[in-house]
Amino acid sequence: QVQLQESGPRLVKPSETLSLTCTVSGGSIRSHYWSWIRQPPGKGLEWIGSFDYSGSTIYNPSLKSRVTISADTSKNQFSLSVRSVTAADTSMYYCARDFYEGGYYYAMDVWGQGTTVTVSS
Amino acid sequence: DIVMTQTPLSLSVTPGQPASISCKSSQSLLHSDGKTYLYWYLQRPGQSPQLLIYEVSNRFSGVSDRFSGSGSGTDFTLKISRVEAEDVGVYYCMQGIHLLYTFGQGTKLEIK
């Protein structure tokens, strides 16, 4: 059974870079699409971006200029970087998997438990 | 961007009664491959979201048959035939055409 676990600093200073890692167990990141999603406190879900092992990445146009998603296949991990953060980037950050099988596309069928990141000096 | 609009934003339902949530998209979600990439998720209090329905009307593994999804084009509905206490949480629709995902604002379901 595939499991995802987010990790990274819980506190980031304004104007700095937020960096998170999603560690995948029970499956390989060499297949499927993998995504980052965030949720500000008390608010709804916002998709940040997705990638697949072939190197194809897709980003939310509203965040594209500040976001990079990359993968470390040797560790079966993928990462998120958000540059020049402000208080508006304070959120719970989730990683998730997309799964394609049998002609069906299961978007975000597995989620990590999430990690809270606060942007503050 | 495709905008997803859910109604209502909150719902209070007596156990055993039905519930219905509407989700409208600003553009058709029918892909050129003939599929419609509309999904429903439930986020229970303090938990990560979980997939309930994929591609409009297909229940994900382990999801109760009390949940059903329907719709086409730009108009979609999630129905719960008989609400139970475990159904409490926030329901989100999400579109995934061209993998540029956008979520609805969420609908909070409470039990009366």
PDB file of C-alpha atoms in Angstrom:
ATOM      1  CA  GLN A   1       0.000   0.000   0.000  1.00  0.00           C
ATOM      2  CA  VAL A   2       1.415   3.335  -1.065  1.00  0.00           C
ATOM      3  CA  GLN A   3       2.035   5.840   1.714  1.00  0.00           C
ATOM      4  CA  LEU A   4       3.230   9.442   1.489  1.00  0.00           C
ATOM      5  CA  GLN A   5       4.933  11.476   4.193  1.00  0.00           C
ATOM      6  CA  GLU A   6       5.674  15.201   4.011  1.00  0.00           C
ATOM      7  CA  SER A   7       8.648  16.675   5.850  1.00  0.00           C
ATOM      8  CA  GLY A   8      10.468  19.958   6.131  1.00  0.00           C
ATOM      9  CA  PRO A   9      10.841  23.102   8.242  1.00  0.00           C
ATOM     10  CA  ARG A  10       7.698  24.261  10.015  1.00  0.00           C
ATOM     11  CA  LEU A  11       8.771  27.913  10.136  1.00  0.00           C
ATOM     12  CA  VAL A  12      10.107  29.976   7.249  1.00  0.00           C
ATOM     13  CA  LYS A  13      11.013  33.657   7.246  1.00  0.00           C
ATOM     14  CA  PRO A  14       9.394  36.064   4.783  1.00  0.00           C
ATOM     15  CA  SER A  15      11.251  36.420   1.462  1.00  0.00           C
ATOM     16  CA  GLU A  16      13.044  33.100   1.994  1.00  0.00           C
ATOM     17  CA  THR A  17      12.453  29.751   0.267  1.00  0.00           C
ATOM     18  CA  LEU A  18      10.083  27.120   1.587  1.00  0.00           C
ATOM     19  CA  SER A  19      11.355  23.590   0.920  1.00  0.00           C
ATOM     20  CA  LEU A  20       9.406  20.407   1.552  1.00  0.00           C
ATOM     21  CA  THR A  21       9.954  16.750   0.743  1.00  0.00           C
ATOM     22  CA  CYS A  22       7.446  13.970   0.171  1.00  0.00           C
ATOM     23  CA  THR A  23       8.762  10.472   0.846  1.00  0.00           C
ATOM     24  CA  VAL A  24       6.923   7.673  -0.933  1.00  0.00           C
ATOM     25  CA  SER A  25       6.813   4.150   0.476  1.00  0.00           C
ATOM     26  CA  GLY A  26       5.112   1.072  -0.936  1.00  0.00           C
ATOM     27  CA  GLY A  27       5.438   2.309  -4.498  1.00  0.00           C
ATOM     28  CA  SER A  28       7.816   4.017  -6.916  1.00  0.00           C
ATOM     29  CA  ILE A  29       7.776   7.629  -8.071  1.00  0.00           C
ATOM     30  CA  ARG A  30       8.976   6.292 -11.432  1.00  0.00           C
ATOM     31  CA  SER A  31       5.352   5.914 -12.429  1.00  0.00           C
ATOM     32  CA  HIS A  32       2.176   8.007 -12.113  1.00  0.00           C
ATOM     33  CA  TYR A  33       1.865  11.727 -11.463  1.00  0.00           C
ATOM     34  CA  TRP A  34       2.685  13.253  -8.091  1.00  0.00           C
ATOM     35  CA  SER A  35       1.255  16.499  -6.779  1.00  0.00           C
ATOM     36  CA  TRP A  36       1.551  19.158  -4.121  1.00  0.00           C
ATOM     37  CA  ILE A  37      -1.591  20.784  -2.694  1.00  0.00           C
ATOM     38  CA  ARG A  38      -1.912  23.359   0.079  1.00  0.00           C
ATOM     39  CA  GLN A  39      -4.623  24.567   2.414  1.00  0.00           C
ATOM     40  CA  PRO A  40      -4.375  27.895   4.299  1.00  0.00           C
ATOM     41  CA  PRO A  41      -5.732  27.790   7.837  1.00  0.00           C
ATOM     42  CA  GLY A  42      -9.522  27.522   7.770  1.00  0.00           C
ATOM     43  CA  LYS A  43      -9.670  27.703   3.986  1.00  0.00           C
ATOM     44  CA  GLY A  44     -10.026  25.433   0.978  1.00  0.00           C
ATOM     45  CA  LEU A  45      -7.625  23.385  -1.106  1.00  0.00           C
ATOM     46  CA  GLU A  46      -5.260  24.854  -3.700  1.00  0.00           C
ATOM     47  CA  TRP A  47      -3.355  22.712  -6.189  1.00  0.00           C
ATOM     48  CA  ILE A  48       0.283  23.829  -6.483  1.00  0.00           C
ATOM     49  CA  GLY A  49       1.677  21.579  -9.181  1.00  0.00           C
ATOM     50  CA  SER A  50       2.371  18.057 -10.414  1.00  0.00           C
ATOM     51  CA  PHE A  51       5.150  16.085 -12.054  1.00  0.00           C
ATOM     52  CA  ASP A  52       5.898  12.705 -13.495  1.00  0.00           C
ATOM     53  CA  TYR A  53       9.160  10.817 -13.741  1.00  0.00           C
ATOM     54  CA  SER A  54       9.640  11.638 -17.394  1.00  0.00           C
ATOM     55  CA  GLY A  55      10.248  15.199 -16.257  1.00  0.00           C
ATOM     56  CA  SER A  56       6.909  16.629 -17.222  1.00  0.00           C
ATOM     57  CA  THR A  57       5.833  19.267 -14.724  1.00  0.00           C
ATOM     58  CA  ILE A  58       2.660  21.318 -14.557  1.00  0.00           C
ATOM     59  CA  TYR A  59       2.200  24.262 -12.210  1.00  0.00           C
ATOM     60  CA  ASN A  60      -0.694  26.355 -11.022  1.00  0.00           C
ATOM     61  CA  PRO A  61      -0.404  29.498 -13.163  1.00  0.00           C
ATOM     62  CA  SER A  62      -0.876  31.669 -10.073  1.00  0.00           C
ATOM     63  CA  LEU A  63       2.226  30.148  -8.428  1.00  0.00           C
ATOM     64  CA  LYS A  64       4.303  29.136 -11.425  1.00  0.00           C
ATOM     65  CA  SER A  65       6.844  31.951 -11.135  1.00  0.00           C
ATOM     66  CA  ARG A  66       7.814  30.947  -7.578  1.00  0.00           C
ATOM     67  CA  VAL A  67       7.458  27.153  -7.529  1.00  0.00           C
ATOM     68  CA  THR A  68       9.668  24.222  -8.507  1.00  0.00           C
ATOM     69  CA  ILE A  69       8.859  20.541  -8.098  1.00  0.00           C
ATOM     70  CA  SER A  70      11.669  18.028  -8.487  1.00  0.00           C
ATOM     71  CA  ALA A  71      12.379  14.374  -7.785  1.00  0.00           C
ATOM     72  CA  ASP A  72      15.120  12.271  -6.210  1.00  0.00           C
ATOM     73  CA  THR A  73      14.524   8.776  -7.526  1.00  0.00           C
ATOM     74  CA  SER A  74      17.378   7.313  -5.471  1.00  0.00           C
ATOM     75  CA  LYS A  75      15.455   8.214  -2.323  1.00  0.00           C
ATOM     76  CA  ASN A  76      11.984   7.757  -3.841  1.00  0.00           C
ATOM     77  CA  GLN A  77      11.170  11.325  -2.859  1.00  0.00           C
ATOM     78  CA  PHE A  78       9.913  14.441  -4.553  1.00  0.00           C
ATOM     79  CA  SER A  79      10.267  17.992  -3.378  1.00  0.00           C
ATOM     80  CA  LEU A  80       8.602  21.376  -3.445  1.00  0.00           C
ATOM     81  CA  SER A  81      10.317  24.753  -3.390  1.00  0.00           C
ATOM     82  CA  VAL A  82       8.400  27.991  -3.048  1.00  0.00           C
ATOM     83  CA  ARG A  83      10.552  31.091  -3.398  1.00  0.00           C
ATOM     84  CA  SER A  84      10.054  34.563  -1.915  1.00  0.00           C
ATOM     85  CA  VAL A  85       7.414  33.455   0.565  1.00  0.00           C
ATOM     86  CA  THR A  86       5.025  35.768   2.360  1.00  0.00           C
ATOM     87  CA  ALA A  87       2.473  35.250   5.105  1.00  0.00           C
ATOM     88  CA  ALA A  88       0.009  34.230   2.385  1.00  0.00           C
ATOM     89  CA  ASP A  89       2.043  31.038   1.909  1.00  0.00           C
ATOM     90  CA  THR A  90       1.272  29.900   5.451  1.00  0.00           C
ATOM     91  CA  SER A  91      -0.610  26.642   4.923  1.00  0.00           C
ATOM     92  CA  MET A  92      -0.906  22.956   5.479  1.00  0.00           C
ATOM     93  CA  TYR A  93       1.002  21.382   2.601  1.00  0.00           C
ATOM     94  CA  TYR A  94      -0.004  17.962   1.250  1.00  0.00           C
ATOM     95  CA  CYS A  95       1.557  15.645  -1.290  1.00  0.00           C
ATOM     96  CA  ALA A  96      -0.614  13.240  -3.254  1.00  0.00           C
ATOM     97  CA  ARG A  97      -0.508  10.649  -6.022  1.00  0.00           C
ATOM     98  CA  ASP A  98      -2.432  10.377  -9.280  1.00  0.00           C
ATOM     99  CA  PHE A  99      -3.019   6.836 -10.452  1.00  0.00           C
ATOM    100  CA  TYR A 100      -3.973   5.601 -13.903  1.00  0.00           C
ATOM    101  CA  GLU A 101      -5.186   2.051 -14.384  1.00  0.00           C
ATOM    102  CA  GLY A 102      -7.733   0.166 -16.420  1.00  0.00           C
ATOM    103  CA  GLY A 103      -8.654   3.220 -18.446  1.00  0.00           C
ATOM    104  CA  TYR A 104      -9.515   5.306 -15.398  1.00  0.00           C
ATOM    105  CA  TYR A 105      -7.656   8.271 -13.946  1.00  0.00           C
ATOM    106  CA  TYR A 106      -7.728   8.390 -10.180  1.00  0.00           C
ATOM    107  CA  ALA A 107      -6.675  11.924  -9.359  1.00  0.00           C
ATOM    108  CA  MET A 108      -5.121  12.291  -5.903  1.00  0.00           C
ATOM    109  CA  ASP A 109      -6.126   8.834  -4.720  1.00  0.00           C
ATOM    110  CA  VAL A 110      -3.486   8.753  -1.976  1.00  0.00           C
ATOM    111  CA  TRP A 111      -2.591  11.727   0.250  1.00  0.00           C
ATOM    112  CA  GLY A 112       0.049  12.346   2.862  1.00  0.00           C
ATOM    113  CA  GLN A 113      -0.986  13.496   6.324  1.00  0.00           C
ATOM    114  CA  GLY A 114       0.195  17.011   5.577  1.00  0.00           C
ATOM    115  CA  THR A 115       2.690  19.335   7.199  1.00  0.00           C
ATOM    116  CA  THR A 116       2.001  22.813   8.513  1.00  0.00           C
ATOM    117  CA  VAL A 117       4.301  25.611   7.371  1.00  0.00           C
ATOM    118  CA  THR A 118       4.166  29.070   8.921  1.00  0.00           C
ATOM    119  CA  VAL A 119       5.781  32.081   7.283  1.00  0.00           C
ATOM    120  CA  SER A 120       6.813  34.531   9.977  1.00  0.00           C
ATOM    121  CA  SER A 121       9.844  36.502  11.110  1.00  0.00           C
TER     122      SER A 121
ATOM    123  CA  ASP B   1      -8.461  28.992 -15.280  1.00  0.00           C
ATOM    124  CA  ILE B   2     -11.515  26.838 -14.807  1.00  0.00           C
ATOM    125  CA  VAL B   3     -13.525  28.053 -11.808  1.00  0.00           C
ATOM    126  CA  MET B   4     -15.453  25.510  -9.769  1.00  0.00           C
ATOM    127  CA  THR B   5     -18.482  26.778  -7.833  1.00  0.00           C
ATOM    128  CA  GLN B   6     -20.112  24.649  -5.157  1.00  0.00           C
ATOM    129  CA  THR B   7     -23.524  25.128  -3.589  1.00  0.00           C
ATOM    130  CA  PRO B   8     -24.473  25.186  -0.843  1.00  0.00           C
ATOM    131  CA  LEU B   9     -21.390  26.142   1.168  1.00  0.00           C
ATOM    132  CA  SER B  10     -22.845  24.540   4.268  1.00  0.00           C
ATOM    133  CA  LEU B  11     -25.391  21.848   4.909  1.00  0.00           C
ATOM    134  CA  SER B  12     -27.027  20.623   8.099  1.00  0.00           C
ATOM    135  CA  VAL B  13     -28.686  17.235   7.723  1.00  0.00           C
ATOM    136  CA  THR B  14     -30.611  14.928  10.033  1.00  0.00           C
ATOM    137  CA  PRO B  15     -29.132  11.418  10.173  1.00  0.00           C
ATOM    138  CA  GLY B  16     -30.873   9.121   7.729  1.00  0.00           C
ATOM    139  CA  GLN B  17     -31.893  11.965   5.450  1.00  0.00           C
ATOM    140  CA  PRO B  18     -30.426  12.584   1.990  1.00  0.00           C
ATOM    141  CA  ALA B  19     -28.009  15.353   1.060  1.00  0.00           C
ATOM    142  CA  SER B  20     -27.000  16.864  -2.245  1.00  0.00           C
ATOM    143  CA  ILE B  21     -24.128  19.142  -3.271  1.00  0.00           C
ATOM    144  CA  SER B  22     -23.910  20.925  -6.586  1.00  0.00           C
ATOM    145  CA  CYS B  23     -20.709  21.761  -8.418  1.00  0.00           C
ATOM    146  CA  LYS B  24     -20.620  23.917 -11.529  1.00  0.00           C
ATOM    147  CA  SER B  25     -17.577  24.549 -13.694  1.00  0.00           C
ATOM    148  CA  SER B  26     -16.930  27.671 -15.752  1.00  0.00           C
ATOM    149  CA  GLN B  27     -16.051  25.512 -18.775  1.00  0.00           C
ATOM    150  CA  SER B  28     -17.031  22.059 -19.960  1.00  0.00           C
ATOM    151  CA  LEU B  29     -15.004  19.291 -18.342  1.00  0.00           C
ATOM    152  CA  LEU B  30     -15.511  16.945 -21.280  1.00  0.00           C
ATOM    153  CA  HIS B  31     -12.064  16.084 -22.625  1.00  0.00           C
ATOM    154  CA  SER B  32     -11.360  15.314 -26.272  1.00  0.00           C
ATOM    155  CA  ASP B  33     -10.744  11.712 -25.158  1.00  0.00           C
ATOM    156  CA  GLY B  34     -14.434  11.457 -24.262  1.00  0.00           C
ATOM    157  CA  LYS B  35     -13.863  11.388 -20.520  1.00  0.00           C
ATOM    158  CA  THR B  36     -14.948  13.962 -17.946  1.00  0.00           C
ATOM    159  CA  TYR B  37     -12.370  14.614 -15.250  1.00  0.00           C
ATOM    160  CA  LEU B  38     -14.523  15.611 -12.282  1.00  0.00           C
ATOM    161  CA  TYR B  39     -13.729  14.324  -8.801  1.00  0.00           C
ATOM    162  CA  TRP B  40     -15.209  14.539  -5.303  1.00  0.00           C
ATOM    163  CA  TYR B  41     -13.265  14.476  -2.036  1.00  0.00           C
ATOM    164  CA  LEU B  42     -14.215  14.424   1.636  1.00  0.00           C
ATOM    165  CA  GLN B  43     -12.004  16.048   4.245  1.00  0.00           C
ATOM    166  CA  ARG B  44     -13.039  14.886   7.678  1.00  0.00           C
ATOM    167  CA  PRO B  45     -12.106  17.135  10.618  1.00  0.00           C
ATOM    168  CA  GLY B  46      -8.370  17.031  11.256  1.00  0.00           C
ATOM    169  CA  GLN B  47      -7.713  14.649   8.372  1.00  0.00           C
ATOM    170  CA  SER B  48      -6.323  14.740   4.872  1.00  0.00           C
ATOM    171  CA  PRO B  49      -8.815  14.774   2.003  1.00  0.00           C
ATOM    172  CA  GLN B  50      -9.862  11.403   0.643  1.00  0.00           C
ATOM    173  CA  LEU B  51     -11.078  10.519  -2.829  1.00  0.00           C
ATOM    174  CA  LEU B  52     -14.760   9.572  -2.962  1.00  0.00           C
ATOM    175  CA  ILE B  53     -15.753   9.746  -6.636  1.00  0.00           C
ATOM    176  CA  TYR B  54     -13.605   9.739  -9.784  1.00  0.00           C
ATOM    177  CA  GLU B  55     -14.564  10.683 -13.329  1.00  0.00           C
ATOM    178  CA  VAL B  56     -17.989  12.024 -12.321  1.00  0.00           C
ATOM    179  CA  SER B  57     -19.747   8.889 -11.138  1.00  0.00           C
ATOM    180  CA  ASN B  58     -17.343   6.120 -10.109  1.00  0.00           C
ATOM    181  CA  ARG B  59     -17.051   5.332  -6.421  1.00  0.00           C
ATOM    182  CA  PHE B  60     -13.480   4.895  -5.232  1.00  0.00           C
ATOM    183  CA  SER B  61     -12.455   1.687  -3.484  1.00  0.00           C
ATOM    184  CA  GLY B  62     -14.033   1.346  -0.055  1.00  0.00           C
ATOM    185  CA  VAL B  63     -16.470   4.222  -0.480  1.00  0.00           C
ATOM    186  CA  SER B  64     -20.005   3.524   0.728  1.00  0.00           C
ATOM    187  CA  ASP B  65     -22.678   3.015  -1.902  1.00  0.00           C
ATOM    188  CA  ARG B  66     -24.630   5.761  -0.112  1.00  0.00           C
ATOM    189  CA  PHE B  67     -22.465   8.150  -2.151  1.00  0.00           C
ATOM    190  CA  SER B  68     -23.204   8.755  -5.806  1.00  0.00           C
ATOM    191  CA  GLY B  69     -21.997  11.246  -8.383  1.00  0.00           C
ATOM    192  CA  SER B  70     -23.675  12.428 -11.539  1.00  0.00           C
ATOM    193  CA  GLY B  71     -23.581  15.158 -14.125  1.00  0.00           C
ATOM    194  CA  SER B  72     -21.996  16.165 -17.378  1.00  0.00           C
ATOM    195  CA  GLY B  73     -20.463  19.129 -19.122  1.00  0.00           C
ATOM    196  CA  THR B  74     -20.460  21.882 -16.526  1.00  0.00           C
ATOM    197  CA  ASP B  75     -23.010  20.681 -13.968  1.00  0.00           C
ATOM    198  CA  PHE B  76     -22.308  17.973 -11.427  1.00  0.00           C
ATOM    199  CA  THR B  77     -23.884  16.633  -8.246  1.00  0.00           C
ATOM    200  CA  LEU B  78     -22.772  14.567  -5.282  1.00  0.00           C
ATOM    201  CA  LYS B  79     -25.585  12.818  -3.446  1.00  0.00           C
ATOM    202  CA  ILE B  80     -25.600  11.022  -0.126  1.00  0.00           C
ATOM    203  CA  SER B  81     -28.647   8.796   0.087  1.00  0.00           C
ATOM    204  CA  ARG B  82     -28.772   8.548   3.883  1.00  0.00           C
ATOM    205  CA  VAL B  83     -26.442  10.761   5.889  1.00  0.00           C
ATOM    206  CA  GLU B  84     -24.551   9.176   8.778  1.00  0.00           C
ATOM    207  CA  ALA B  85     -22.459  10.761  11.514  1.00  0.00           C
ATOM    208  CA  GLU B  86     -19.218   9.674   9.812  1.00  0.00           C
ATOM    209  CA  ASP B  87     -20.100  11.790   6.762  1.00  0.00           C
ATOM    210  CA  VAL B  88     -19.337  15.012   8.650  1.00  0.00           C
ATOM    211  CA  GLY B  89     -16.642  17.130   7.032  1.00  0.00           C
ATOM    212  CA  VAL B  90     -15.983  19.328   4.028  1.00  0.00           C
ATOM    213  CA  TYR B  91     -16.734  18.065   0.536  1.00  0.00           C
ATOM    214  CA  TYR B  92     -14.738  19.377  -2.419  1.00  0.00           C
ATOM    215  CA  CYS B  93     -15.277  18.930  -6.113  1.00  0.00           C
ATOM    216  CA  MET B  94     -12.210  19.166  -8.326  1.00  0.00           C
ATOM    217  CA  GLN B  95     -11.681  19.319 -12.040  1.00  0.00           C
ATOM    218  CA  GLY B  96      -8.650  17.777 -13.714  1.00  0.00           C
ATOM    219  CA  ILE B  97      -8.969  18.432 -17.416  1.00  0.00           C
ATOM    220  CA  HIS B  98      -5.500  18.819 -18.886  1.00  0.00           C
ATOM    221  CA  LEU B  99      -4.118  18.126 -15.375  1.00  0.00           C
ATOM    222  CA  LEU B 100      -4.537  21.793 -14.394  1.00  0.00           C
ATOM    223  CA  TYR B 101      -6.491  21.074 -11.248  1.00  0.00           C
ATOM    224  CA  THR B 102      -8.877  23.452  -9.543  1.00  0.00           C
ATOM    225  CA  PHE B 103     -11.030  22.806  -6.507  1.00  0.00           C
ATOM    226  CA  GLY B 104     -14.429  24.116  -5.503  1.00  0.00           C
ATOM    227  CA  GLN B 105     -14.676  26.228  -2.337  1.00  0.00           C
ATOM    228  CA  GLY B 106     -15.878  23.277  -0.297  1.00  0.00           C
ATOM    229  CA  THR B 107     -19.229  22.403   1.288  1.00  0.00           C
ATOM    230  CA  LYS B 108     -19.308  21.815   5.027  1.00  0.00           C
ATOM    231  CA  LEU B 109     -21.677  19.042   6.081  1.00  0.00           C
ATOM    232  CA  GLU B 110     -22.892  18.977   9.661  1.00  0.00           C
ATOM    233  CA  ILE B 111     -25.275  16.681  11.456  1.00  0.00           C
ATOM    234  CA  LYS B 112     -28.420  18.131  13.036  1.00  0.00           C
TER     235      LYS B 112
END
